[in-house]
mmCIF file of C-alpha atoms in Angstrom:
data_model
loop_
_atom_site.group_PDB
_atom_site.id
_atom_site.type_symbol
_atom_site.label_atom_id
_atom_site.label_comp_id
_atom_site.label_asym_id
_atom_site.label_seq_id
_atom_site.Cartn_x
_atom_site.Cartn_y
_atom_site.Cartn_z
ATOM 1 C CA MET A 13 159.674 121.045 -59.470
ATOM 2 C CA TYR A 14 162.630 119.690 -57.479
ATOM 3 C CA ARG A 15 164.508 118.654 -60.648
ATOM 4 C CA ARG A 16 164.176 122.235 -61.995
ATOM 5 C CA ALA A 17 165.379 123.736 -58.691
ATOM 6 C CA VAL A 18 168.408 121.421 -58.707
ATOM 7 C CA MET A 19 169.254 122.376 -62.301
ATOM 8 C CA GLU A 20 168.966 126.080 -61.415
ATOM 9 C CA MET A 21 171.680 125.474 -58.814
ATOM 10 C CA GLY A 22 174.004 124.194 -61.520
ATOM 11 C CA VAL A 23 173.511 120.469 -60.903
ATOM 12 C CA ASP A 24 172.161 118.372 -63.772
ATOM 13 C CA ALA A 25 170.459 115.391 -62.115
ATOM 14 C CA ASP A 26 170.687 113.395 -65.353
ATOM 15 C CA GLN A 27 174.481 113.742 -65.348
ATOM 16 C CA LEU A 28 174.955 113.004 -61.642
ATOM 17 C CA ASP A 29 175.967 109.422 -60.954
ATOM 18 C CA ALA A 30 175.798 107.982 -57.435
ATOM 19 C CA ALA A 31 179.534 108.321 -56.749
ATOM 20 C CA SER A 32 179.694 111.966 -57.845
ATOM 21 C CA GLY A 33 176.537 112.809 -55.945
ATOM 22 C CA LEU A 34 177.745 111.156 -52.759
ATOM 23 C CA LEU A 35 181.138 112.857 -53.004
ATOM 24 C CA GLN A 36 179.542 116.258 -53.551
ATOM 25 C CA LEU A 37 177.085 115.647 -50.727
ATOM 26 C CA THR A 38 179.968 114.608 -48.457
ATOM 27 C CA THR A 39 181.696 117.915 -49.203
ATOM 28 C CA VAL A 40 178.529 119.843 -48.359
ATOM 29 C CA VAL A 41 178.001 117.930 -45.100
ATOM 30 C CA GLN A 42 181.641 118.258 -44.032
ATOM 31 C CA GLY A 43 181.509 121.991 -44.749
ATOM 32 C CA LEU A 44 178.401 122.419 -42.601
ATOM 33 C CA TYR A 45 179.953 120.322 -39.854
ATOM 34 C CA ALA A 46 183.157 122.403 -39.894
ATOM 35 C CA ARG A 47 181.316 125.752 -39.863
ATOM 36 C CA ILE A 48 179.071 124.674 -36.989
ATOM 37 C CA SER A 49 182.070 123.271 -35.091
ATOM 38 C CA GLU A 50 183.800 126.624 -35.442
ATOM 39 C CA ARG A 51 180.694 128.451 -34.222
ATOM 40 C CA HIS A 52 180.818 126.267 -31.112
ATOM 41 C CA GLU A 53 184.566 126.906 -30.717
ATOM 42 C CA LEU A 54 185.376 123.273 -31.444
ATOM 43 C CA THR A 55 187.453 121.602 -34.087
ATOM 44 C CA PRO A 56 185.514 119.087 -36.204
ATOM 45 C CA VAL A 57 187.428 116.267 -34.474
ATOM 46 C CA GLN A 58 186.591 117.624 -31.011
ATOM 47 C CA ALA A 59 182.939 117.904 -32.036
ATOM 48 C CA ARG A 60 182.967 114.318 -33.275
ATOM 49 C CA LEU A 61 184.539 113.149 -30.009
ATOM 50 C CA LEU A 62 181.871 114.909 -27.964
ATOM 51 C CA CYS A 63 179.071 113.475 -30.119
ATOM 52 C CA VAL A 64 180.496 109.948 -29.805
ATOM 53 C CA LEU A 65 180.688 110.363 -26.027
ATOM 54 C CA LEU A 66 177.048 111.497 -25.855
ATOM 55 C CA GLY A 67 176.262 107.785 -26.095
ATOM 56 C CA GLY A 68 178.101 107.140 -22.846
ATOM 57 C CA PRO A 69 181.651 106.515 -21.638
ATOM 58 C CA LYS A 70 184.039 104.860 -24.066
ATOM 59 C CA GLY A 71 187.401 103.233 -23.571
ATOM 60 C CA MET A 72 190.468 104.821 -25.135
ATOM 61 C CA ALA A 73 190.992 101.739 -27.324
ATOM 62 C CA GLU A 74 187.384 101.888 -28.521
ATOM 63 C CA LEU A 75 187.698 105.602 -29.314
ATOM 64 C CA ALA A 76 190.972 105.046 -31.164
ATOM 65 C CA GLN A 77 189.270 102.382 -33.281
ATOM 66 C CA CYS A 78 186.272 104.661 -33.892
ATOM 67 C CA PHE A 79 188.569 107.457 -35.095
ATOM 68 C CA GLY A 80 190.857 105.105 -37.012
ATOM 69 C CA VAL A 81 193.975 106.150 -35.094
ATOM 70 C CA GLU A 82 196.418 104.586 -32.645
ATOM 71 C CA LYS A 83 195.721 105.123 -28.947
ATOM 72 C CA ALA A 84 198.788 107.353 -28.738
ATOM 73 C CA ALA A 85 197.338 109.700 -31.359
ATOM 74 C CA LEU A 86 194.102 109.951 -29.392
ATOM 75 C CA THR A 87 196.017 111.108 -26.320
ATOM 76 C CA GLY A 88 196.611 114.600 -27.752
ATOM 77 C CA LEU A 89 192.940 115.026 -28.570
ATOM 78 C CA MET A 90 192.013 113.930 -25.060
ATOM 79 C CA ASP A 91 194.630 116.224 -23.498
ATOM 80 C CA ARG A 92 193.011 119.205 -25.249
ATOM 81 C CA ALA A 93 189.458 118.093 -24.371
ATOM 82 C CA GLU A 94 190.418 117.690 -20.705
ATOM 83 C CA LYS A 95 192.210 121.044 -20.650
ATOM 84 C CA ARG A 96 188.980 122.690 -21.901
ATOM 85 C CA GLY A 97 186.949 120.816 -19.280
ATOM 86 C CA LEU A 98 184.893 118.921 -21.880
ATOM 87 C CA ALA A 99 185.858 115.330 -21.079
ATOM 88 C CA GLU A 100 187.810 113.386 -18.526
ATOM 89 C CA ARG A 101 189.687 110.121 -18.397
ATOM 90 C CA SER A 102 189.330 107.731 -15.499
ATOM 91 C CA ALA A 103 190.539 104.273 -14.623
ATOM 92 C CA VAL A 104 188.429 101.280 -15.592
ATOM 93 C CA PRO A 105 187.578 99.280 -12.457
ATOM 94 C CA GLY A 106 189.364 95.936 -12.566
ATOM 95 C CA ASP A 107 191.813 96.958 -15.316
ATOM 96 C CA ARG A 108 194.444 99.377 -14.060
ATOM 97 C CA ARG A 109 195.944 99.816 -17.540
ATOM 98 C CA ALA A 110 192.687 100.795 -19.248
ATOM 99 C CA LEU A 111 191.126 104.245 -19.275
ATOM 100 C CA GLN A 112 187.605 105.293 -20.076
ATOM 101 C CA VAL A 113 186.530 108.702 -21.319
ATOM 102 C CA THR A 114 183.443 110.488 -20.045
ATOM 103 C CA LEU A 115 181.909 113.845 -20.873
ATOM 104 C CA THR A 116 181.906 116.457 -18.140
ATOM 105 C CA ASP A 117 178.743 118.500 -17.578
ATOM 106 C CA ALA A 118 180.252 121.262 -19.744
ATOM 107 C CA GLY A 119 181.131 118.691 -22.407
ATOM 108 C CA ARG A 120 177.595 117.284 -22.378
ATOM 109 C CA ARG A 121 176.128 120.784 -22.807
ATOM 110 C CA ALA A 122 178.563 121.550 -25.642
ATOM 111 C CA ALA A 123 177.899 118.205 -27.346
ATOM 112 C CA THR A 124 174.135 118.573 -27.070
ATOM 113 C CA ALA A 125 174.163 122.134 -28.428
ATOM 114 C CA PHE A 126 176.466 121.165 -31.293
ATOM 115 C CA HIS A 127 174.468 118.023 -32.112
ATOM 116 C CA THR A 128 171.217 120.037 -32.160
ATOM 117 C CA ASP A 129 172.661 122.691 -34.497
ATOM 118 C CA VAL A 130 174.124 120.085 -36.862
ATOM 119 C CA GLY A 131 170.838 118.186 -36.931
ATOM 120 C CA GLU A 132 168.899 121.333 -37.812
ATOM 121 C CA ALA A 133 171.353 122.281 -40.568
ATOM 122 C CA LEU A 134 171.375 118.785 -42.060
ATOM 123 C CA ASN A 135 167.594 118.559 -41.981
ATOM 124 C CA LYS A 136 167.440 121.813 -43.944
ATOM 125 C CA LEU A 137 169.356 120.074 -46.739
ATOM 126 C CA ILE A 138 166.303 117.959 -47.502
ATOM 127 C CA ASP A 139 163.625 120.603 -46.876
ATOM 128 C CA GLY A 140 163.091 120.979 -50.628
ATOM 129 C CA LEU A 141 162.247 117.315 -51.069
ATOM 130 C CA SER A 142 158.666 116.113 -51.149
ATOM 131 C CA PRO A 143 157.605 113.891 -48.237
ATOM 132 C CA ALA A 144 157.830 110.853 -50.527
ATOM 133 C CA ASP A 145 161.336 111.801 -51.687
ATOM 134 C CA ARG A 146 162.428 112.377 -48.072
ATOM 135 C CA GLU A 147 161.172 108.900 -47.188
ATOM 136 C CA HIS A 148 162.980 107.356 -50.170
ATOM 137 C CA PHE A 149 166.165 109.192 -49.168
ATOM 138 C CA ARG A 150 165.840 108.021 -45.560
ATOM 139 C CA ALA A 151 165.198 104.433 -46.624
ATOM 140 C CA ALA A 152 168.143 104.461 -49.045
ATOM 141 C CA MET A 153 170.468 105.804 -46.338
ATOM 142 C CA ALA A 154 169.217 103.185 -43.872
ATOM 143 C CA GLY A 155 169.883 100.457 -46.425
ATOM 144 C CA ILE A 156 173.412 101.658 -47.130
ATOM 145 C CA LEU A 157 174.236 101.977 -43.428
ATOM 146 C CA SER A 158 172.742 98.581 -42.637
ATOM 147 C CA SER A 159 174.795 96.985 -45.400
ATOM 148 C CA CYS A 160 177.982 98.594 -44.079
ATOM 149 C CA ARG A 161 177.293 97.641 -40.464
ATOM 150 C CA SER A 162 176.541 94.035 -41.381
ATOM 151 C CA GLY A 163 179.839 93.743 -43.228
ATOM 152 C CA HIS A 164 178.185 93.211 -46.612
ATOM 153 C CA GLY A 165 179.047 96.628 -48.042
ATOM 154 C CA PRO A 166 182.397 98.096 -49.065
ATOM 155 C CA CYS A 167 182.698 99.967 -45.736
#
């Protein structure tokens, strides 16, 4: 049943290799992320920043590494987030040169609402899968992520 539904959408599962499928899926996910960001009056980068900070305060150097940019490039993003009252920078005790970034209450509410909406939209992507296929998909993703995080993958 799922194979037929996929073909009706113009995707031939027999012709879809892993790279093409992942690239197309990335485009779908990024599109959802961008549309939901816009609905929350955030840029996708601002939304990502807020979601990263949901895990707790982060140093500017750590955030720059997470975003793959120099600390100076992160400054503009932080300036805009602070101006909107979403996040704030503060000194790191014991290191007067270092700054840490924390969500404000408004930033936490915005991040939580955005994260919830994204989660719901992404979960809908796999609604058409059988429970067994959902579990296979989840396990495959976990394996890929684990490989990347352990340094054994191409990530």
